[in-house]
Amino acid sequence: MTDWQTYPISQLRQLFQEKQLPDTAWQQLEADPRKGVQLLVCQHQHLQEKRAELRQAFQDRTKWEQPYWQAGQIVAGVDEVGRGPLAGPVVTAAVIWPAEAVVLGINDSKQLSVRQREKLYPQIVAQAIDVSIGVGSPQLIDRENIYHATELTMRQAVQHLRIQPDHLLVDAMRIPVDLPQTRLIKGDAQSIPIGAASIVAKVYRDHLMADYDQVYPGYGLAQNAGYGTKIHLEHLQAVGPCPLHRQSFAPVGKARQSLG
């Protein structure tokens, strides 16, 4: 049997960072009097507690989809990102989530850091049964208004799924498709499929806006994602809107008029 108490603290720290210490090691190390080891034990216990909280939060967020899963039905979560910006498209995502899959940390994308979203995105895509994206252009937004454009773009995401779901869970909106659906206020914080869709849509749109920043520099699109920050508004007022701007949004129209 390995005597973990004989290991140098530096080696234990490295094994801890690499997640190579088994449960039997921690049982021994709890009795190790070295201060450096006790610090590692405290860090390990904190991580275990945090993981337990995340696991419980994950389970709590499956309450809406559980009845459909238990009935053998396919559930898709649908959410949108980008209704408020002055520039860029509104982006929606539909995610069909398997009942057995667990990815800890899924939540409303607005409650997650960029790093957390970027870490979760590939895990969601890998675990989901199906993922699709809908993109509503600024021109669609100007023609239809932002609310209706979002509905149409959500429909696009649902129609692009390879597998037709039996039921939709939607964040606060009604999608114009002939499928049973449940509207949930703040659904991205209540449902795993909606939360997953929120993250997918947010990461996709952020990457898209970063690409657009190279095409239309000066507005700070990579940093502000099209929202009306100080830098964005100043550049908009100085040079006017670009093709990405929503002409029907007041600050854009005002800037266009001021420049003649």
Short mmCIF file of C-alpha atoms in Angstrom, two decimals:
data_model
loop_
_atom_site.label_atom_id
_atom_site.label_comp_id
_atom_site.label_asym_id
_atom_site.label_seq_id
_atom_site.Cartn_x
_atom_site.Cartn_y
_atom_site.Cartn_z
CA MET A 1 0.00 0.00 0.00
CA THR A 2 1.34 3.44 -0.93
CA ASP A 3 2.34 5.63 2.00
CA TRP A 4 1.32 9.06 0.73
CA GLN A 5 2.63 10.79 3.83
CA THR A 6 6.18 10.10 2.68
CA TYR A 7 5.71 12.09 -0.54
CA PRO A 8 7.24 15.59 -0.77
CA ILE A 9 4.67 18.38 -0.68
CA SER A 10 5.79 19.61 -4.12
CA GLN A 11 5.03 16.21 -5.64
CA LEU A 12 1.67 15.98 -3.88
CA ARG A 13 0.79 19.44 -5.15
CA GLN A 14 1.63 18.43 -8.71
CA LEU A 15 -0.42 15.23 -8.43
CA PHE A 16 -3.30 17.27 -6.99
CA GLN A 17 -3.18 19.72 -9.91
CA GLU A 18 -3.12 16.79 -12.34
CA LYS A 19 -6.04 15.12 -10.48
CA GLN A 20 -3.94 12.00 -9.91
CA LEU A 21 -4.52 11.52 -6.17
CA PRO A 22 -6.97 8.67 -5.37
CA ASP A 23 -9.46 8.71 -2.49
CA THR A 24 -7.17 6.47 -0.44
CA ALA A 25 -4.47 9.14 -0.66
CA TRP A 26 -6.75 11.81 0.78
CA GLN A 27 -7.74 9.53 3.63
CA GLN A 28 -4.07 9.26 4.60
CA LEU A 29 -3.23 12.90 3.98
CA GLU A 30 -5.99 14.13 6.30
CA ALA A 31 -3.79 12.81 9.14
CA ASP A 32 -0.56 14.30 7.75
CA PRO A 33 0.62 17.06 10.15
CA ARG A 34 2.50 19.08 7.51
CA LYS A 35 0.90 22.51 6.97
CA GLY A 36 1.40 22.37 3.22
CA VAL A 37 -0.40 19.04 3.06
CA GLN A 38 -3.27 20.31 5.20
CA LEU A 39 -3.64 23.23 2.80
CA LEU A 40 -3.96 20.75 -0.07
CA VAL A 41 -6.53 18.77 1.93
CA CYS A 42 -8.58 21.94 2.49
CA GLN A 43 -8.41 22.78 -1.22
CA HIS A 44 -9.49 19.25 -2.11
CA GLN A 45 -12.41 19.38 0.31
CA HIS A 46 -13.49 22.75 -1.09
CA LEU A 47 -13.43 21.38 -4.64
CA GLN A 48 -15.42 18.32 -3.56
CA GLU A 49 -18.04 20.54 -1.92
CA LYS A 50 -18.20 22.75 -5.00
CA ARG A 51 -18.59 19.72 -7.25
CA ALA A 52 -21.41 18.39 -5.06
CA GLU A 53 -23.15 21.78 -5.30
CA LEU A 54 -22.80 21.78 -9.09
CA ARG A 55 -24.13 18.23 -9.30
CA GLN A 56 -27.14 19.14 -7.18
CA ALA A 57 -27.71 22.28 -9.26
CA PHE A 58 -27.58 20.16 -12.41
CA GLN A 59 -30.19 17.77 -11.03
CA ASP A 60 -32.40 20.66 -9.93
CA ARG A 61 -32.31 22.06 -13.46
CA THR A 62 -33.65 18.87 -15.03
CA LYS A 63 -37.05 19.04 -13.30
CA TRP A 64 -38.86 20.42 -16.35
CA GLU A 65 -37.52 17.85 -18.80
CA GLN A 66 -37.67 14.80 -16.50
CA PRO A 67 -41.37 14.00 -17.17
CA TYR A 68 -40.75 13.98 -20.92
CA TRP A 69 -37.60 11.89 -20.59
CA GLN A 70 -39.45 9.40 -18.40
CA ALA A 71 -42.12 9.14 -21.10
CA GLY A 72 -39.40 8.40 -23.66
CA GLN A 73 -39.81 11.73 -25.43
CA ILE A 74 -37.13 13.87 -27.07
CA VAL A 75 -36.81 17.34 -25.54
CA ALA A 76 -35.09 20.36 -27.10
CA GLY A 77 -34.18 23.53 -25.26
CA VAL A 78 -34.26 26.78 -27.25
CA ASP A 79 -32.80 30.17 -26.35
CA GLU A 80 -31.63 33.40 -27.96
CA VAL A 81 -28.76 35.84 -27.58
CA GLY A 82 -28.40 39.34 -28.95
CA ARG A 83 -31.79 41.03 -28.83
CA GLY A 84 -30.39 44.20 -27.26
CA PRO A 85 -27.26 45.11 -29.29
CA LEU A 86 -27.17 47.94 -31.81
CA ALA A 87 -25.24 45.81 -34.30
CA GLY A 88 -25.05 42.22 -35.43
CA PRO A 89 -27.58 39.41 -35.73
CA VAL A 90 -29.80 37.83 -33.13
CA VAL A 91 -28.59 34.24 -32.67
CA THR A 92 -30.64 31.31 -31.42
CA ALA A 93 -29.75 27.74 -30.59
CA ALA A 94 -31.72 24.53 -30.14
CA VAL A 95 -30.18 21.71 -28.12
CA ILE A 96 -31.54 18.18 -27.70
CA TRP A 97 -30.11 16.91 -24.43
CA PRO A 98 -29.89 13.21 -23.50
CA ALA A 99 -31.33 12.19 -20.14
CA GLU A 100 -28.16 10.36 -19.10
CA ALA A 101 -25.64 13.10 -19.93
CA VAL A 102 -24.13 15.23 -17.15
CA VAL A 103 -22.10 18.38 -17.79
CA LEU A 104 -21.64 20.31 -14.57
CA GLY A 105 -21.88 24.09 -14.66
CA ILE A 106 -24.56 24.56 -17.33
CA ASN A 107 -26.52 27.70 -16.50
CA ASP A 108 -27.81 30.94 -17.97
CA SER A 109 -24.90 32.13 -20.14
CA LYS A 110 -25.16 35.62 -18.62
CA GLN A 111 -24.24 34.17 -15.23
CA LEU A 112 -21.06 32.57 -16.57
CA SER A 113 -17.68 34.09 -17.37
CA VAL A 114 -16.22 33.99 -20.87
CA ARG A 115 -13.80 31.32 -19.71
CA GLN A 116 -16.59 29.18 -18.25
CA ARG A 117 -18.67 29.45 -21.42
CA GLU A 118 -15.72 28.59 -23.64
CA LYS A 119 -15.00 25.54 -21.48
CA LEU A 120 -18.61 24.35 -21.48
CA TYR A 121 -19.29 24.90 -25.19
CA PRO A 122 -17.32 21.91 -26.57
CA GLN A 123 -18.61 19.69 -23.76
CA ILE A 124 -22.19 20.59 -24.63
CA VAL A 125 -21.65 19.97 -28.35
CA ALA A 126 -19.99 16.62 -27.58
CA GLN A 127 -22.70 15.41 -25.19
CA ALA A 128 -25.84 16.72 -26.90
CA ILE A 129 -27.87 14.50 -29.21
CA ASP A 130 -28.27 17.39 -31.61
CA VAL A 131 -27.38 21.10 -31.75
CA SER A 132 -28.46 23.70 -34.29
CA ILE A 133 -28.08 27.44 -34.76
CA GLY A 134 -30.38 30.12 -36.15
CA VAL A 135 -29.10 33.53 -37.27
CA GLY A 136 -31.40 36.51 -37.76
CA SER A 137 -29.73 39.28 -39.76
CA PRO A 138 -29.92 43.00 -38.93
CA GLN A 139 -32.02 43.38 -42.08
CA LEU A 140 -34.53 40.83 -40.78
CA ILE A 141 -34.63 42.66 -37.46
CA ASP A 142 -35.28 45.99 -39.18
CA ARG A 143 -38.00 44.51 -41.37
CA GLU A 144 -39.85 42.44 -38.78
CA ASN A 145 -38.93 44.10 -35.42
CA ILE A 146 -36.64 42.41 -32.93
CA TYR A 147 -39.28 40.31 -31.17
CA HIS A 148 -40.72 38.75 -34.31
CA ALA A 149 -37.25 38.34 -35.82
CA THR A 150 -36.26 36.39 -32.71
CA GLU A 151 -39.32 34.14 -33.04
CA LEU A 152 -38.48 33.43 -36.68
CA THR A 153 -34.84 32.76 -35.85
CA MET A 154 -35.84 30.37 -33.06
CA ARG A 155 -38.02 28.55 -35.58
CA GLN A 156 -35.03 28.37 -37.91
CA ALA A 157 -32.93 26.73 -35.18
CA VAL A 158 -35.65 24.16 -34.44
CA GLN A 159 -36.17 23.37 -38.13
CA HIS A 160 -32.43 22.86 -38.61
CA LEU A 161 -32.32 20.06 -36.04
CA ARG A 162 -31.60 16.70 -37.67
CA ILE A 163 -33.95 15.00 -35.18
CA GLN A 164 -37.45 16.34 -34.60
CA PRO A 165 -38.12 16.82 -30.88
CA ASP A 166 -41.37 15.80 -29.22
CA HIS A 167 -41.41 18.85 -26.96
CA LEU A 168 -39.72 22.25 -26.79
CA LEU A 169 -38.63 24.07 -23.66
CA VAL A 170 -38.27 27.74 -24.55
CA ASP A 171 -36.88 30.69 -22.65
CA ALA A 172 -39.85 33.06 -22.26
CA MET A 173 -41.04 33.00 -25.88
CA ARG A 174 -43.45 31.16 -28.14
CA ILE A 175 -41.97 29.69 -31.32
CA PRO A 176 -44.17 29.61 -34.45
CA VAL A 177 -43.81 25.86 -35.07
CA ASP A 178 -46.33 23.05 -34.81
CA LEU A 179 -44.71 21.39 -31.81
CA PRO A 180 -45.78 21.21 -28.16
CA GLN A 181 -43.77 23.72 -26.16
CA THR A 182 -43.41 25.11 -22.67
CA ARG A 183 -42.44 28.74 -22.05
CA LEU A 184 -40.26 29.24 -18.99
CA ILE A 185 -39.45 32.67 -17.59
CA LYS A 186 -35.68 32.73 -17.00
CA GLY A 187 -35.70 29.24 -18.43
CA ASP A 188 -31.95 29.28 -19.11
CA ALA A 189 -31.41 29.18 -15.33
CA GLN A 190 -34.11 26.53 -14.77
CA SER A 191 -33.55 23.97 -17.51
CA ILE A 192 -30.41 22.17 -18.69
CA PRO A 193 -31.41 22.06 -22.40
CA ILE A 194 -32.30 25.78 -22.38
CA GLY A 195 -29.14 26.67 -20.45
CA ALA A 196 -27.09 24.64 -22.92
CA ALA A 197 -28.77 26.46 -25.82
CA SER A 198 -28.04 29.78 -24.13
CA ILE A 199 -24.32 28.95 -23.91
CA VAL A 200 -24.12 27.66 -27.49
CA ALA A 201 -25.85 30.76 -28.87
CA LYS A 202 -23.72 33.13 -26.79
CA VAL A 203 -20.37 31.57 -27.70
CA TYR A 204 -21.34 31.32 -31.38
CA ARG A 205 -22.43 34.96 -31.50
CA ASP A 206 -19.37 36.24 -29.61
CA HIS A 207 -17.07 34.48 -32.07
CA LEU A 208 -19.09 35.83 -34.99
CA MET A 209 -18.85 39.40 -33.67
CA ALA A 210 -15.10 39.01 -33.13
CA ASP A 211 -14.80 38.04 -36.81
CA TYR A 212 -16.93 41.03 -37.84
CA ASP A 213 -14.63 43.28 -35.83
CA GLN A 214 -11.92 42.55 -38.39
CA VAL A 215 -14.24 43.59 -41.23
CA TYR A 216 -15.71 46.66 -39.53
CA PRO A 217 -13.01 47.96 -37.15
CA GLY A 218 -13.41 50.84 -34.75
CA TYR A 219 -16.74 49.94 -33.17
CA GLY A 220 -15.13 47.53 -30.69
CA LEU A 221 -17.36 44.64 -31.77
CA ALA A 222 -14.97 41.99 -30.46
CA GLN A 223 -15.23 43.48 -26.98
CA ASN A 224 -18.82 44.75 -26.85
CA ALA A 225 -20.53 42.20 -29.14
CA GLY A 226 -22.49 45.05 -30.70
CA TYR A 227 -23.87 46.52 -27.49
CA GLY A 228 -23.91 50.30 -27.07
CA THR A 229 -20.73 50.87 -25.11
CA LYS A 230 -19.00 54.25 -24.96
CA ILE A 231 -16.43 53.29 -27.61
CA HIS A 232 -19.12 51.88 -29.88
CA LEU A 233 -21.36 54.95 -29.60
CA GLU A 234 -18.49 57.38 -30.13
CA HIS A 235 -17.36 55.61 -33.31
CA LEU A 236 -20.96 55.30 -34.50
CA GLN A 237 -21.47 59.04 -34.08
CA ALA A 238 -18.13 59.82 -35.76
CA VAL A 239 -18.39 57.66 -38.89
CA GLY A 240 -21.97 56.42 -38.93
CA PRO A 241 -23.37 52.88 -39.06
CA CYS A 242 -21.95 49.92 -40.94
CA PRO A 243 -24.00 47.16 -42.66
CA LEU A 244 -24.18 45.27 -39.36
CA HIS A 245 -26.09 48.02 -37.58
CA ARG A 246 -29.80 47.76 -36.90
CA GLN A 247 -31.18 50.83 -38.63
CA SER A 248 -34.45 50.65 -36.69
CA PHE A 249 -32.68 51.06 -33.33
CA ALA A 250 -32.81 54.66 -32.11
CA PRO A 251 -29.08 55.33 -31.50
CA VAL A 252 -28.25 54.06 -34.99
CA GLY A 253 -30.92 56.18 -36.66
CA LYS A 254 -29.84 59.23 -34.66
CA ALA A 255 -26.20 58.78 -35.71
CA ARG A 256 -27.18 58.36 -39.35
CA GLN A 257 -29.31 61.52 -39.29
CA SER A 258 -26.62 63.58 -37.57
CA LEU A 259 -24.18 62.76 -40.38
CA GLY A 260 -26.69 63.72 -43.03
#
